Short mmCIF file of C-alpha atoms in Angstrom, two decimals:
data_model
loop_
_atom_site.label_atom_id
_atom_site.label_comp_id
_atom_site.label_asym_id
_atom_site.label_seq_id
_atom_site.Cartn_x
_atom_site.Cartn_y
_atom_site.Cartn_z
CA UNK Z 11 -52.02 24.83 -69.11
CA UNK Z 12 -50.67 27.22 -71.71
CA UNK Z 13 -49.58 24.35 -73.96
CA UNK Z 14 -53.03 22.75 -73.74
CA UNK Z 15 -54.64 25.99 -74.91
CA UNK Z 16 -52.17 26.45 -77.75
CA UNK Z 17 -52.69 22.90 -78.96
CA UNK Z 18 -56.46 23.37 -78.81
CA UNK Z 19 -56.12 26.38 -81.10
CA UNK Z 20 -53.59 24.61 -83.37
CA UNK Z 21 -50.92 27.19 -82.57
CA UNK Z 22 -47.36 25.91 -82.84
CA UNK Z 23 -44.94 26.69 -80.02
CA UNK Z 24 -41.49 25.91 -78.70
CA UNK Z 25 -40.58 25.36 -75.05
CA UNK Z 26 -37.52 27.35 -73.90
CA UNK Z 27 -35.85 26.24 -70.64
CA UNK Z 28 -35.46 28.89 -67.99
CA UNK Z 29 -34.28 29.30 -64.41
CA UNK Z 30 -37.07 28.95 -61.87
CA UNK Z 31 -37.43 31.68 -59.27
CA UNK Z 32 -36.86 29.07 -56.55
CA UNK Z 33 -33.35 28.56 -57.95
CA UNK Z 34 -32.89 32.30 -58.16
CA UNK Z 35 -33.93 32.55 -54.52
CA UNK Z 36 -31.20 30.10 -53.50
CA UNK Z 37 -28.70 32.36 -55.22
CA UNK Z 38 -30.12 35.43 -53.48
CA UNK Z 39 -29.78 33.64 -50.13
CA UNK Z 40 -26.30 32.27 -50.89
CA UNK Z 41 -27.75 28.98 -49.70
CA UNK Z 42 -27.87 25.33 -50.67
CA UNK Z 43 -31.32 23.81 -50.27
CA UNK Z 44 -29.80 20.44 -49.40
CA UNK Z 45 -26.99 19.90 -46.89
CA UNK Z 46 -25.71 16.57 -45.47
CA UNK Z 47 -27.14 15.94 -42.04
CA UNK Z 48 -29.58 18.86 -42.34
CA UNK Z 49 -31.93 18.21 -45.26
CA UNK Z 50 -31.58 16.18 -48.44
CA UNK Z 51 -34.99 17.06 -49.88
CA UNK Z 52 -36.75 20.17 -51.13
CA UNK Z 53 -40.53 20.55 -51.07
CA UNK Z 54 -41.90 23.06 -53.59
CA UNK Z 55 -45.52 23.88 -52.86
CA UNK Z 56 -48.10 26.60 -52.20
CA UNK Z 57 -50.89 27.46 -49.82
CA UNK Z 58 -54.43 26.67 -50.87
CA UNK Z 59 -56.18 29.82 -52.08
CA UNK Z 60 -58.29 30.46 -55.14
CA UNK Z 61 -56.63 27.35 -56.52
CA UNK Z 62 -57.18 24.40 -54.15
CA UNK Z 63 -54.40 22.05 -53.02
CA UNK Z 64 -54.99 18.28 -52.62
CA UNK Z 65 -55.56 17.38 -48.96
CA UNK Z 66 -52.61 14.98 -48.99
CA UNK Z 67 -50.37 17.91 -49.98
CA UNK Z 68 -51.22 20.19 -47.07
CA UNK Z 69 -48.59 22.49 -45.60
CA UNK Z 70 -48.80 20.54 -42.33
CA UNK Z 71 -48.09 17.20 -44.00
CA UNK Z 72 -45.00 18.55 -45.75
CA UNK Z 73 -43.80 20.36 -42.62
CA UNK Z 74 -43.77 17.04 -40.76
CA UNK Z 75 -40.78 15.95 -42.88
CA UNK Z 76 -38.61 18.85 -41.67
CA UNK Z 77 -37.15 19.14 -45.16
CA UNK Z 78 -36.40 22.44 -46.86
CA UNK Z 79 -39.60 24.06 -48.12
CA UNK Z 80 -40.02 26.63 -50.88
CA UNK Z 81 -43.52 28.08 -50.90
CA UNK Z 82 -44.97 29.94 -53.87
CA UNK Z 83 -48.00 32.24 -54.14
CA UNK Z 84 -48.59 32.55 -50.41
CA UNK Z 85 -47.30 36.00 -49.46
CA UNK Z 86 -50.79 37.26 -48.66
CA UNK Z 87 -51.45 34.42 -46.22
CA UNK Z 88 -48.36 34.47 -44.02
CA UNK Z 89 -50.10 34.40 -40.64
CA UNK Z 90 -51.94 31.25 -41.66
CA UNK Z 91 -48.79 29.83 -43.23
CA UNK Z 92 -46.80 30.27 -40.01
CA UNK Z 93 -49.57 28.61 -38.02
CA UNK Z 94 -49.72 25.60 -40.32
CA UNK Z 95 -45.94 25.19 -40.49
CA UNK Z 96 -45.74 25.13 -36.70
CA UNK Z 97 -48.71 22.79 -36.39
CA UNK Z 98 -47.03 20.50 -38.90
CA UNK Z 99 -43.82 20.20 -36.93
CA UNK Z 100 -41.50 23.16 -37.52
CA UNK Z 101 -40.35 24.94 -34.39
CA UNK Z 102 -41.39 28.63 -34.21
CA UNK Z 103 -37.67 29.53 -34.24
CA UNK Z 104 -36.96 27.65 -37.47
CA UNK Z 105 -35.03 29.92 -39.90
CA UNK Z 106 -37.07 31.37 -42.73
CA UNK Z 107 -36.68 33.90 -45.51
CA UNK Z 108 -38.91 35.99 -47.71
CA UNK Z 109 -37.32 36.55 -51.12
CA UNK Z 110 -39.00 39.31 -53.09
CA UNK Z 111 -38.46 39.35 -56.87
CA UNK Z 112 -35.55 36.92 -56.86
CA UNK Z 113 -32.81 37.94 -59.36
CA UNK Z 114 -34.61 41.17 -60.35
CA UNK Z 115 -32.91 44.56 -59.93
CA UNK Z 116 -35.18 45.37 -56.99
CA UNK Z 117 -34.66 41.98 -55.33
CA UNK Z 118 -35.10 42.02 -51.57
CA UNK Z 119 -34.20 39.31 -49.06
CA UNK Z 120 -35.73 39.34 -45.58
CA UNK Z 121 -34.53 36.72 -43.10
CA UNK Z 122 -36.62 35.86 -40.07
CA UNK Z 123 -38.11 32.96 -38.11
CA UNK Z 124 -41.19 30.93 -39.04
CA UNK Z 125 -43.20 32.66 -36.32
CA UNK Z 126 -42.31 36.11 -37.70
CA UNK Z 127 -43.15 35.71 -41.39
CA UNK Z 128 -46.22 37.96 -41.41
CA UNK Z 129 -44.61 40.71 -39.30
CA UNK Z 130 -41.44 40.68 -41.42
CA UNK Z 131 -43.39 40.99 -44.68
CA UNK Z 132 -45.46 43.85 -43.28
CA UNK Z 133 -42.41 45.72 -42.00
CA UNK Z 134 -40.81 45.48 -45.45
CA UNK Z 135 -43.93 46.26 -47.47
CA UNK Z 136 -43.95 42.89 -49.22
CA UNK Z 137 -47.41 41.75 -50.31
CA UNK Z 138 -46.76 39.73 -53.48
CA UNK Z 139 -44.13 38.44 -55.94
CA UNK Z 140 -42.19 36.70 -53.19
CA UNK Z 141 -41.10 33.20 -52.27
CA UNK Z 142 -41.03 31.84 -48.75
CA UNK Z 143 -38.12 29.55 -47.87
CA UNK Z 144 -38.16 27.47 -44.68
CA UNK Z 145 -35.56 25.22 -43.13
CA UNK Z 146 -32.43 24.73 -41.07
CA UNK Z 147 -30.30 25.06 -44.23
CA UNK Z 148 -30.81 28.80 -43.83
CA UNK Z 149 -29.11 28.71 -40.46
CA UNK Z 150 -26.16 27.02 -42.15
CA UNK Z 151 -26.06 29.63 -44.89
CA UNK Z 152 -26.08 32.48 -42.37
CA UNK Z 153 -23.40 31.05 -40.13
CA UNK Z 154 -21.29 28.69 -42.17
CA UNK Z 155 -19.76 30.51 -45.12
CA UNK Z 156 -16.94 32.23 -43.29
CA UNK Z 157 -16.50 29.92 -40.31
CA UNK Z 158 -13.10 28.72 -41.56
CA UNK Z 159 -11.79 32.25 -42.01
CA UNK Z 160 -13.17 33.28 -38.62
CA UNK Z 161 -11.51 30.37 -36.91
CA UNK Z 162 -8.21 31.24 -38.56
CA UNK Z 163 -8.53 34.89 -37.62
CA UNK Z 164 -9.18 33.99 -33.99
CA UNK Z 165 -6.08 31.81 -33.88
CA UNK Z 166 -2.83 33.08 -32.38
CA UNK Z 167 -0.87 31.09 -34.94
CA UNK Z 168 0.92 33.69 -37.09
CA UNK Z 169 1.13 31.33 -40.03
CA UNK Z 170 -2.65 30.99 -40.04
CA UNK Z 171 -3.10 34.73 -39.74
CA UNK Z 172 -0.80 35.21 -42.72
CA UNK Z 173 -2.86 32.67 -44.68
CA UNK Z 174 -6.02 34.68 -43.96
CA UNK Z 175 -4.34 37.84 -45.25
CA UNK Z 176 -3.33 36.05 -48.45
CA UNK Z 177 -6.87 34.76 -48.93
CA UNK Z 178 -8.26 38.27 -48.52
CA UNK Z 179 -6.04 39.51 -51.37
CA UNK Z 180 -7.71 37.19 -53.85
CA UNK Z 181 -9.87 39.06 -56.34
CA UNK Z 182 -13.43 38.07 -57.16
CA UNK Z 183 -14.76 34.50 -57.10
CA UNK Z 184 -17.88 33.57 -59.05
CA UNK Z 185 -19.98 30.51 -58.22
CA UNK Z 186 -21.55 29.69 -61.58
CA UNK Z 187 -24.46 27.44 -62.53
CA UNK Z 188 -24.10 26.19 -66.10
CA UNK Z 189 -27.75 25.25 -66.51
CA UNK Z 190 -29.15 22.04 -68.01
CA UNK Z 191 -25.97 21.26 -69.95
CA UNK Z 192 -26.19 22.74 -73.43
CA UNK Z 193 -24.22 25.94 -73.87
CA UNK Z 194 -27.14 27.65 -75.60
CA UNK Z 195 -29.21 27.16 -72.45
CA UNK Z 196 -26.68 28.89 -70.19
CA UNK Z 197 -27.87 32.18 -68.72
CA UNK Z 198 -26.35 35.44 -69.89
CA UNK Z 199 -25.12 36.15 -66.36
CA UNK Z 200 -23.30 32.80 -66.15
CA UNK Z 201 -21.73 33.27 -69.58
CA UNK Z 202 -20.55 36.77 -68.69
CA UNK Z 203 -18.98 35.56 -65.43
CA UNK Z 204 -17.09 32.84 -67.30
CA UNK Z 205 -15.79 35.40 -69.79
CA UNK Z 206 -14.48 37.57 -66.92
CA UNK Z 207 -12.81 34.69 -65.10
CA UNK Z 208 -9.11 34.00 -65.47
CA UNK Z 209 -9.33 30.43 -64.16
CA UNK Z 210 -12.26 28.00 -64.25
CA UNK Z 211 -12.41 25.21 -61.66
CA UNK Z 212 -15.02 22.47 -61.41
CA UNK Z 213 -15.90 18.82 -61.72
CA UNK Z 214 -14.71 17.20 -64.94
CA UNK Z 215 -18.21 16.67 -66.32
CA UNK Z 216 -18.99 20.38 -65.97
CA UNK Z 217 -15.69 21.82 -67.15
CA UNK Z 218 -15.96 19.45 -70.10
CA UNK Z 219 -19.13 21.23 -71.21
CA UNK Z 220 -17.28 24.52 -71.71
CA UNK Z 221 -13.73 23.33 -72.40
CA UNK Z 222 -13.86 24.09 -76.13
CA UNK Z 223 -15.11 27.60 -75.50
CA UNK Z 224 -12.50 28.40 -72.84
CA UNK Z 225 -9.54 26.13 -73.61
CA UNK Z 226 -6.95 28.42 -71.97
CA UNK Z 227 -8.78 28.91 -68.67
#
């Protein structure tokens, strides 16, 4: 829309790639939107409001797929959103999250169930500038990250307990997104984390993108 207006007025412009708030929300949640056996698709949509949504793209129709959903511009309609998600096929207990101002300094993450979206937002004073994330991947993100360490800690095997202690002595680990590929399009936060890191580990195609910059890491 902005480009159409600029072209109409013969104003030159350049498009700069950025990180969408839905990607920032995944970072805030420490979650993957797609997980094998859980969901391999992400639906990015919004509730109909002042701007209508095509009938074929209703919340109910997307909910029927049981894929991960990221819902924009709908914080003021959460009671209706919950109703439509449940009518579409999500169970009331399906994990959900409200991510307020993803990646901002005053970011706030509120986890709940689909049925509790409106109550959770009200309790936390969230009325706008938030994304709603729905799906079983959130259950995985809440319960899965430290399952290996927990299982080791619960073991009576002393060797495993020693391994846990060694793991806990490791310093800081960054999980870094390099962006579209070109170094100039990498975020400042990602670049800073790479500078701080002593060792960089990743798939060949990704480490190859930054090998010249960090040849000794």
